[in-house]
């Protein structure tokens, strides 16, 4: 009987230790987010409307990138498109609640043959990063 009692006590002790360790395990912290704001515009003197310039946000953490575009469902092998926005009349755009990391912004438009790029935008937790202005030249100017 004593031997049985020792085994039961040992098993209960092991089980209680197991549950204590299991309950104190750290849960991974939720993903952290930040914001990017900026401006893209046509550098032409006679351009007063800078709307509808497409801004593409690409994740560029080092040389590694995933192969999925969350905004359009497009698979891409060389970059990870996170979101696509368009500018307002004044050329302003913003990306809210994006995961902390390093990003590149591309500005394109049907009114120009060029593309403007700004790289190494570091997004930190609960901060709004002001991106470098992106300047395009409208065709026919």
Coordinates of N, CA, C and O in Angstrom, one line a residue:
X1 N 0.8 -1.2 0.0 CA 0.0 0.0 0.0 C 0.9 1.3 0.0 O 0.5 2.2 -0.7
X2 N 1.9 1.2 0.8 CA 2.8 2.4 0.9 C 3.5 2.6 -0.5 O 3.7 3.8 -0.9
X3 N 3.8 1.6 -1.2 CA 4.5 1.7 -2.5 C 3.5 2.3 -3.5 O 3.9 3.2 -4.3
X4 N 2.3 1.9 -3.4 CA 1.3 2.5 -4.3 C 1.1 4.0 -4.0 O 0.9 4.8 -4.9
X5 N 1.0 4.3 -2.7 CA 0.9 5.7 -2.3 C 2.0 6.6 -2.8 O 1.8 7.7 -3.2
X6 N 3.2 6.0 -2.7 CA 4.4 6.8 -3.2 C 4.3 7.0 -4.7 O 4.6 8.1 -5.2
X7 N 3.8 6.0 -5.4 CA 3.7 6.2 -6.9 C 2.6 7.2 -7.2 O 2.8 8.0 -8.1
X8 N 1.5 7.2 -6.5 CA 0.4 8.1 -6.8 C 0.9 9.5 -6.4 O 0.7 10.5 -7.2
X9 N 1.6 9.7 -5.3 CA 2.2 11.0 -4.9 C 3.1 11.5 -6.0 O 3.1 12.7 -6.4
X10 N 4.0 10.6 -6.5 CA 5.0 11.0 -7.5 C 4.3 11.4 -8.8 O 4.6 12.4 -9.4
X11 N 3.3 10.7 -9.2 CA 2.6 11.0 -10.4 C 1.8 12.3 -10.2 O 1.9 13.2 -11.1
X12 N 1.2 12.6 -9.1 CA 0.5 13.8 -8.9 C 1.5 15.0 -8.9 O 1.2 16.1 -9.4
X13 N 2.7 14.8 -8.3 CA 3.7 15.8 -8.3 C 4.2 16.1 -9.7 O 4.3 17.3 -10.0
X14 N 4.4 15.1 -10.5 CA 4.8 15.4 -11.9 C 3.7 16.1 -12.7 O 4.0 17.0 -13.4
X15 N 2.5 15.7 -12.5 CA 1.4 16.3 -13.2 C 1.3 17.8 -12.8 O 1.1 18.7 -13.6
X16 N 1.4 18.0 -11.5 CA 1.2 19.4 -11.0 C 2.4 20.3 -11.5 O 2.2 21.4 -11.9
X17 N 3.6 19.7 -11.6 CA 4.7 20.5 -12.1 C 4.5 20.7 -13.6 O 4.7 21.8 -14.1
X18 N 4.0 19.8 -14.3 CA 3.7 19.9 -15.7 C 2.7 21.0 -16.0 O 2.9 21.9 -16.9
X19 N 1.6 21.0 -15.2 CA 0.6 22.1 -15.4 C 1.2 23.5 -15.0 O 0.8 24.5 -15.6
X20 N 2.0 23.6 -14.0 CA 2.6 24.9 -13.6 C 3.5 25.4 -14.7 O 3.4 26.6 -15.0
X21 N 4.3 24.5 -15.2 CA 5.2 25.0 -16.3 C 4.4 25.3 -17.5 O 4.7 26.4 -18.2
X22 N 3.4 24.6 -17.8 CA 2.6 24.9 -19.0 C 1.8 26.2 -18.9 O 1.7 26.9 -19.8
X23 N 1.4 26.5 -17.7 CA 0.7 27.8 -17.5 C 1.5 29.0 -17.4 O 1.1 30.1 -17.7
X24 N 2.8 28.8 -17.1 CA 3.7 30.0 -17.1 C 4.5 30.2 -18.4 O 5.3 31.1 -18.4
X25 N 4.2 29.4 -19.4 CA 4.9 29.6 -20.7 C 4.4 31.0 -21.2 O 3.3 31.3 -21.2
X26 N 5.4 31.7 -21.8 CA 5.1 33.0 -22.4 C 4.4 32.8 -23.7 O 4.7 32.0 -24.5
X27 N 3.4 33.6 -23.9 CA 2.7 33.7 -25.2 C 3.4 34.7 -26.1 O 3.7 35.8 -25.6
X28 N 3.5 34.4 -27.3 CA 4.2 35.4 -28.2 C 3.4 36.7 -28.3 O 2.2 36.7 -28.3
X29 N 4.2 37.8 -28.2 CA 3.5 39.1 -28.2 C 2.9 39.3 -29.6 O 3.3 38.9 -30.6
X30 N 1.8 40.1 -29.6 CA 1.1 40.4 -30.9 C 2.0 41.2 -31.8 O 2.9 41.9 -31.3
X31 N 1.7 41.1 -33.1 CA 2.5 41.9 -34.0 C 2.4 43.4 -33.8 O 1.3 43.9 -33.4
X32 N 3.5 44.1 -33.9 CA 3.5 45.5 -33.7 C 3.3 46.3 -35.0 O 3.7 45.8 -36.1
X33 N 2.7 47.5 -35.0 CA 2.3 48.2 -36.2 C 2.8 49.7 -36.1 O 2.9 50.2 -35.0
X34 N 2.9 50.3 -37.3 CA 3.2 51.7 -37.4 C 2.6 52.2 -38.7 O 1.8 51.5 -39.3
X35 N 2.9 53.5 -39.0 CA 2.3 54.1 -40.1 C 3.3 54.8 -41.0 O 4.4 55.2 -40.5
X36 N 3.0 55.0 -42.3 CA 3.8 55.8 -43.2 C 2.9 56.9 -43.9 O 1.8 56.6 -44.3
X37 N 3.4 58.1 -43.9 CA 2.8 59.2 -44.6 C 3.8 59.8 -45.6 O 5.0 59.8 -45.3
X38 N 3.3 60.3 -46.7 CA 4.2 60.9 -47.6 C 3.4 61.7 -48.7 O 2.2 61.9 -48.7
X39 N 4.2 62.1 -49.7 CA 3.7 62.9 -50.8 C 4.3 62.5 -52.1 O 5.6 62.3 -52.1
X40 N 3.6 62.3 -53.1 CA 4.1 62.1 -54.5 C 3.5 63.1 -55.4 O 2.3 63.4 -55.3
X41 N 4.3 63.7 -56.3 CA 3.8 64.8 -57.1 C 4.5 64.9 -58.4 O 5.5 64.3 -58.6
X42 N 3.8 65.6 -59.3 CA 4.5 65.9 -60.6 C 5.3 67.1 -60.5 O 4.8 68.1 -60.0
X43 N 6.5 67.0 -60.9 CA 7.5 68.2 -60.8 C 7.2 69.3 -61.8 O 7.9 70.3 -61.7
X44 N 6.3 69.1 -62.7 CA 6.1 70.1 -63.8 C 5.5 71.3 -63.1 O 4.6 71.3 -62.3
X45 N 5.9 72.5 -63.6 CA 5.4 73.7 -63.0 C 3.9 74.0 -63.3 O 3.2 74.6 -62.5
X46 N 3.4 73.4 -64.4 CA 2.0 73.7 -64.7 C 1.0 72.6 -64.2 O -0.1 72.6 -64.5
X47 N 1.5 71.7 -63.4 CA 0.7 70.6 -62.8 C 0.1 71.0 -61.5 O 0.9 71.3 -60.6
X48 N -1.2 71.1 -61.4 CA -1.8 71.5 -60.1 C -2.6 70.3 -59.5 O -3.0 70.4 -58.3
X49 N -2.8 69.3 -60.2 CA -3.5 68.1 -59.7 C -2.6 66.9 -59.6 O -2.1 66.4 -60.6
X50 N -2.3 66.4 -58.4 CA -1.4 65.3 -58.2 C -2.1 64.1 -57.8 O -1.5 63.2 -57.2
X51 N -3.4 64.0 -58.1 CA -4.2 62.8 -57.7 C -3.9 61.6 -58.6 O -3.4 61.7 -59.7
X52 N -4.3 60.4 -58.0 CA -4.3 59.1 -58.7 C -2.9 58.6 -59.1 O -2.7 57.8 -60.0
X53 N -1.8 59.1 -58.4 CA -0.5 58.5 -58.5 C -0.6 57.3 -57.7 O -0.9 57.3 -56.5
X54 N -0.2 56.1 -58.3 CA -0.3 54.9 -57.5 C 1.0 54.7 -56.7 O 2.1 54.7 -57.2
X55 N 0.8 54.4 -55.4 CA 1.9 54.2 -54.5 C 1.9 52.7 -54.0 O 0.9 52.3 -53.5
X56 N 2.9 52.0 -54.3 CA 3.0 50.6 -54.0 C 4.0 50.5 -52.8 O 5.1 50.9 -52.9
X57 N 3.5 49.8 -51.7 CA 4.3 49.6 -50.5 C 4.8 48.2 -50.6 O 4.1 47.2 -50.7
X58 N 6.2 48.0 -50.5 CA 6.8 46.7 -50.6 C 7.6 46.4 -49.4 O 8.4 47.3 -49.0
X59 N 7.5 45.3 -48.8 CA 8.3 44.9 -47.7 C 9.7 44.4 -48.2 O 9.8 43.6 -49.1
X60 N 10.8 45.0 -47.6 CA 12.1 44.7 -48.1 C 13.0 44.5 -46.9 O 14.1 45.1 -46.8
X61 N 12.7 43.6 -46.0 CA 13.5 43.2 -44.9 C 14.7 42.5 -45.4 O 14.7 41.3 -45.6
X62 N 15.8 43.2 -45.6 CA 17.0 42.5 -46.1 C 16.8 42.1 -47.5 O 16.1 42.7 -48.3
X63 N 17.4 40.9 -47.9 CA 17.2 40.4 -49.2 C 16.1 39.3 -49.3 O 15.8 38.8 -50.3
X64 N 15.5 39.0 -48.1 CA 14.5 38.0 -48.1 C 13.1 38.7 -48.3 O 12.9 39.8 -47.9
X65 N 12.2 38.0 -49.0 CA 10.9 38.5 -49.2 C 9.9 37.3 -49.4 O 10.3 36.3 -49.9
X66 N 8.7 37.6 -49.0 CA 7.7 36.5 -49.3 C 7.1 36.7 -50.7 O 7.5 37.6 -51.4
X67 N 6.2 35.8 -51.0 CA 5.8 35.8 -52.4 C 4.3 36.0 -52.5 O 3.6 35.3 -53.3
X68 N 3.7 36.9 -51.7 CA 2.3 37.1 -51.8 C 1.9 38.5 -51.6 O 2.4 39.2 -50.8
X69 N 1.0 39.0 -52.5 CA 0.5 40.3 -52.4 C -0.8 40.3 -51.7 O -1.8 39.8 -52.3
X70 N -0.9 40.9 -50.5 CA -2.2 40.9 -49.8 C -3.2 41.9 -50.4 O -4.4 41.7 -50.2
X71 N -2.8 42.8 -51.2 CA -3.7 43.8 -51.7 C -4.4 43.3 -53.0 O -5.6 43.6 -53.2
X72 N -3.8 42.6 -53.8 CA -4.4 42.1 -55.0 C -4.4 40.6 -55.2 O -4.8 40.1 -56.2
X73 N -3.7 39.9 -54.3 CA -3.6 38.4 -54.5 C -2.7 38.0 -55.6 O -2.8 36.9 -56.1
X74 N -1.8 38.9 -56.0 CA -0.8 38.6 -57.1 C 0.4 37.9 -56.5 O 1.0 38.4 -55.6
X75 N 0.8 36.8 -57.1 CA 2.0 36.2 -56.6 C 3.2 36.8 -57.4 O 3.2 37.0 -58.5
X76 N 4.3 37.2 -56.6 CA 5.4 37.8 -57.2 C 6.7 37.1 -56.6 O 6.7 36.8 -55.4
X77 N 7.7 36.9 -57.4 CA 8.9 36.2 -56.9 C 9.9 37.1 -56.3 O 10.8 36.6 -55.7
X78 N 9.9 38.4 -56.6 CA 11.0 39.2 -56.2 C 10.7 40.2 -55.1 O 11.6 40.8 -54.6
X79 N 9.5 40.4 -54.8 CA 9.2 41.3 -53.7 C 7.9 41.0 -53.0 O 7.1 40.2 -53.6
X80 N 7.6 41.6 -51.9 CA 6.4 41.3 -51.2 C 5.5 42.6 -51.1 O 5.8 43.5 -50.3
X81 N 4.6 42.7 -52.0 CA 3.7 43.9 -52.1 C 2.8 43.8 -50.9 O 2.0 42.8 -50.7
X82 N 2.8 44.8 -50.0 CA 1.9 44.9 -48.8 C 0.6 45.6 -49.1 O -0.4 45.3 -48.5
X83 N 0.7 46.7 -49.9 CA -0.5 47.5 -50.1 C -0.3 48.4 -51.3 O 0.9 48.7 -51.6
X84 N -1.4 48.9 -51.8 CA -1.3 49.9 -53.0 C -2.3 51.0 -52.7 O -3.5 50.7 -52.4
X85 N -1.9 52.2 -52.7 CA -2.8 53.4 -52.5 C -2.7 54.3 -53.7 O -1.7 54.2 -54.4
X86 N -3.6 55.3 -53.7 CA -3.4 56.4 -54.7 C -3.4 57.7 -53.9 O -4.0 57.8 -52.8
X87 N -2.8 58.7 -54.6 CA -2.7 60.0 -53.9 C -4.0 60.8 -54.1 O -4.8 60.6 -55.0
X88 N -4.1 61.8 -53.2 CA -5.2 62.7 -53.3 C -4.8 63.9 -54.3 O -3.7 63.9 -54.8
X89 N -5.6 64.9 -54.4 CA -5.3 66.0 -55.3 C -4.0 66.7 -55.0 O -3.3 67.2 -55.9
X90 N -3.6 66.7 -53.7 CA -2.3 67.3 -53.3 C -1.1 66.4 -53.3 O 0.0 66.8 -52.9
X91 N -1.4 65.2 -53.7 CA -0.3 64.2 -53.8 C 0.0 63.4 -52.5 O 0.9 62.7 -52.4
X92 N -0.9 63.6 -51.5 CA -0.7 62.9 -50.2 C -1.2 61.5 -50.2 O -2.2 61.2 -50.9
X93 N -0.6 60.6 -49.4 CA -1.0 59.3 -49.2 C -0.6 58.8 -47.8 O 0.3 59.5 -47.2
X94 N -1.2 57.8 -47.4 CA -0.7 57.2 -46.1 C -1.1 55.7 -46.0 O -2.0 55.3 -46.6
X95 N -0.2 55.0 -45.3 CA -0.4 53.6 -45.0 C -0.5 53.5 -43.5 O 0.4 53.8 -42.8
X96 N -1.6 52.9 -43.0 CA -1.8 52.8 -41.6 C -1.8 51.3 -41.1 O -2.1 50.5 -41.9
X97 N -1.3 51.2 -39.9 CA -1.3 49.8 -39.3 C -0.6 48.8 -40.1 O -1.1 47.7 -40.4
X98 N 0.6 49.1 -40.5 CA 1.4 48.2 -41.2 C 2.5 47.6 -40.2 O 2.9 48.2 -39.3
X99 N 2.8 46.3 -40.4 CA 3.8 45.7 -39.5 C 5.1 46.4 -39.4 O 5.6 46.9 -40.5
X100 N 5.7 46.4 -38.3 CA 7.0 47.0 -38.1 C 8.0 46.3 -39.0 O 7.9 45.1 -39.2
X101 N 8.8 47.1 -39.7 CA 9.8 46.5 -40.6 C 10.4 47.6 -41.5 O 10.3 48.7 -41.3
X102 N 11.1 47.1 -42.6 CA 11.7 48.0 -43.6 C 11.0 47.9 -44.9 O 10.6 46.8 -45.3
X103 N 10.7 49.0 -45.5 CA 9.8 49.1 -46.7 C 10.5 49.9 -47.8 O 11.3 50.8 -47.5
X104 N 9.9 49.7 -49.0 CA 10.3 50.5 -50.2 C 8.9 51.0 -50.8 O 8.0 50.3 -50.8
X105 N 8.9 52.3 -51.2 CA 7.7 52.8 -51.9 C 8.0 53.1 -53.3 O 9.1 53.6 -53.7
X106 N 7.1 52.7 -54.2 CA 7.2 53.0 -55.6 C 6.0 53.9 -56.0 O 4.9 53.6 -55.7
X107 N 6.3 55.0 -56.8 CA 5.2 55.8 -57.3 C 5.2 55.6 -58.8 O 6.2 55.7 -59.5
X108 N 4.0 55.3 -59.4 CA 3.8 55.2 -60.8 C 2.5 55.9 -61.2 O 1.6 56.1 -60.4
X109 N 2.4 56.2 -62.5 CA 1.2 56.9 -62.9 C 1.0 56.6 -64.4 O 2.0 56.4 -65.1
X110 N -0.2 56.6 -64.9 CA -0.4 56.5 -66.3 C 0.0 57.8 -67.1 O 0.1 57.8 -68.3
X111 N 0.2 58.8 -66.3 CA 0.6 60.1 -66.9 C 2.1 60.3 -67.1 O 2.5 61.4 -67.4
X112 N 2.9 59.3 -66.8 CA 4.3 59.4 -66.9 C 4.9 58.0 -67.2 O 4.3 57.0 -67.0
X113 N 6.1 58.1 -67.8 CA 6.8 56.8 -68.2 C 7.8 56.4 -67.1 O 8.4 55.3 -67.2
X114 N 8.0 57.3 -66.2 CA 9.0 57.0 -65.2 C 8.4 56.4 -63.9 O 7.2 56.5 -63.7
X115 N 9.2 56.0 -63.0 CA 8.8 55.5 -61.7 C 9.7 56.1 -60.6 O 10.9 56.2 -60.8
X116 N 9.1 56.6 -59.5 CA 9.9 57.2 -58.5 C 10.0 56.2 -57.3 O 9.0 55.4 -57.1
X117 N 11.1 56.1 -56.6 CA 11.3 55.1 -55.6 C 12.0 55.7 -54.4 O 12.9 56.6 -54.5
X118 N 11.5 55.3 -53.2 CA 12.3 55.6 -52.0 C 12.4 54.3 -51.2 O 11.5 53.5 -51.1
X119 N 13.6 54.1 -50.7 CA 14.0 52.8 -50.1 C 14.3 53.0 -48.6 O 14.5 54.1 -48.1
X120 N 14.4 51.9 -47.9 CA 14.8 51.8 -46.5 C 14.0 52.7 -45.6 O 14.5 53.4 -44.7
X121 N 12.7 52.6 -45.7 CA 11.8 53.3 -44.8 C 11.5 52.3 -43.6 O 11.0 51.3 -43.7
X122 N 12.0 52.8 -42.4 CA 11.9 51.9 -41.3 C 10.7 52.3 -40.5 O 10.6 53.4 -40.0
X123 N 9.8 51.3 -40.4 CA 8.5 51.5 -39.6 C 8.7 51.0 -38.2 O 9.1 49.8 -38.0
X124 N 8.5 51.8 -37.2 CA 8.6 51.4 -35.8 C 7.2 51.4 -35.2 O 6.3 52.0 -35.7
X125 N 7.2 50.7 -34.0 CA 5.9 50.6 -33.3 C 5.3 51.9 -32.9 O 5.9 52.7 -32.3
X126 N 4.0 52.0 -33.2 CA 3.2 53.2 -32.8 C 3.7 54.5 -33.3 O 3.5 55.6 -32.6
X127 N 4.5 54.6 -34.3 CA 5.1 55.8 -34.8 C 4.6 56.0 -36.3 O 4.3 55.1 -37.0
X128 N 4.6 57.3 -36.7 CA 4.3 57.6 -38.1 C 5.5 58.1 -38.8 O 6.1 59.1 -38.3
X129 N 6.0 57.4 -39.8 CA 7.2 57.8 -40.5 C 6.8 58.7 -41.7 O 5.9 58.4 -42.4
X130 N 7.5 59.8 -41.8 CA 7.4 60.7 -43.0 C 8.3 60.2 -44.1 O 9.5 60.3 -43.9
X131 N 7.8 59.7 -45.2 CA 8.6 59.3 -46.3 C 9.1 60.4 -47.1 O 8.5 61.5 -47.2
X132 N 10.2 60.2 -47.8 CA 10.8 61.2 -48.7 C 9.8 61.4 -49.8 O 9.1 60.5 -50.3
X133 N 9.6 62.7 -50.3 CA 8.8 63.0 -51.4 C 9.2 62.3 -52.7 O 10.4 62.1 -53.0
X134 N 8.2 61.8 -53.4 CA 8.4 61.1 -54.7 C 8.0 62.0 -55.8 O 6.8 62.4 -55.9
X135 N 8.9 62.4 -56.7 CA 8.6 63.3 -57.8 C 8.6 62.6 -59.1 O 9.6 61.9 -59.4
X136 N 7.6 62.8 -59.9 CA 7.4 62.3 -61.2 C 7.3 63.5 -62.2 O 7.0 64.6 -61.9
X137 N 7.6 63.2 -63.5 CA 7.5 64.2 -64.6 C 6.4 63.7 -65.5 O 6.5 62.6 -66.1
X138 N 5.3 64.5 -65.6 CA 4.2 64.1 -66.5 C 4.6 64.1 -67.9 O 5.4 65.0 -68.4
X139 N 4.1 63.2 -68.7 CA 4.5 63.1 -70.2 C 3.8 64.3 -70.9 O 2.8 64.9 -70.5
X140 N 4.5 64.8 -71.9 CA 4.0 65.9 -72.7 C 4.4 67.2 -72.2 O 3.9 68.2 -72.6
X141 N 5.3 67.2 -71.2 CA 5.7 68.5 -70.6 C 7.1 68.9 -71.0 O 7.8 68.1 -71.5

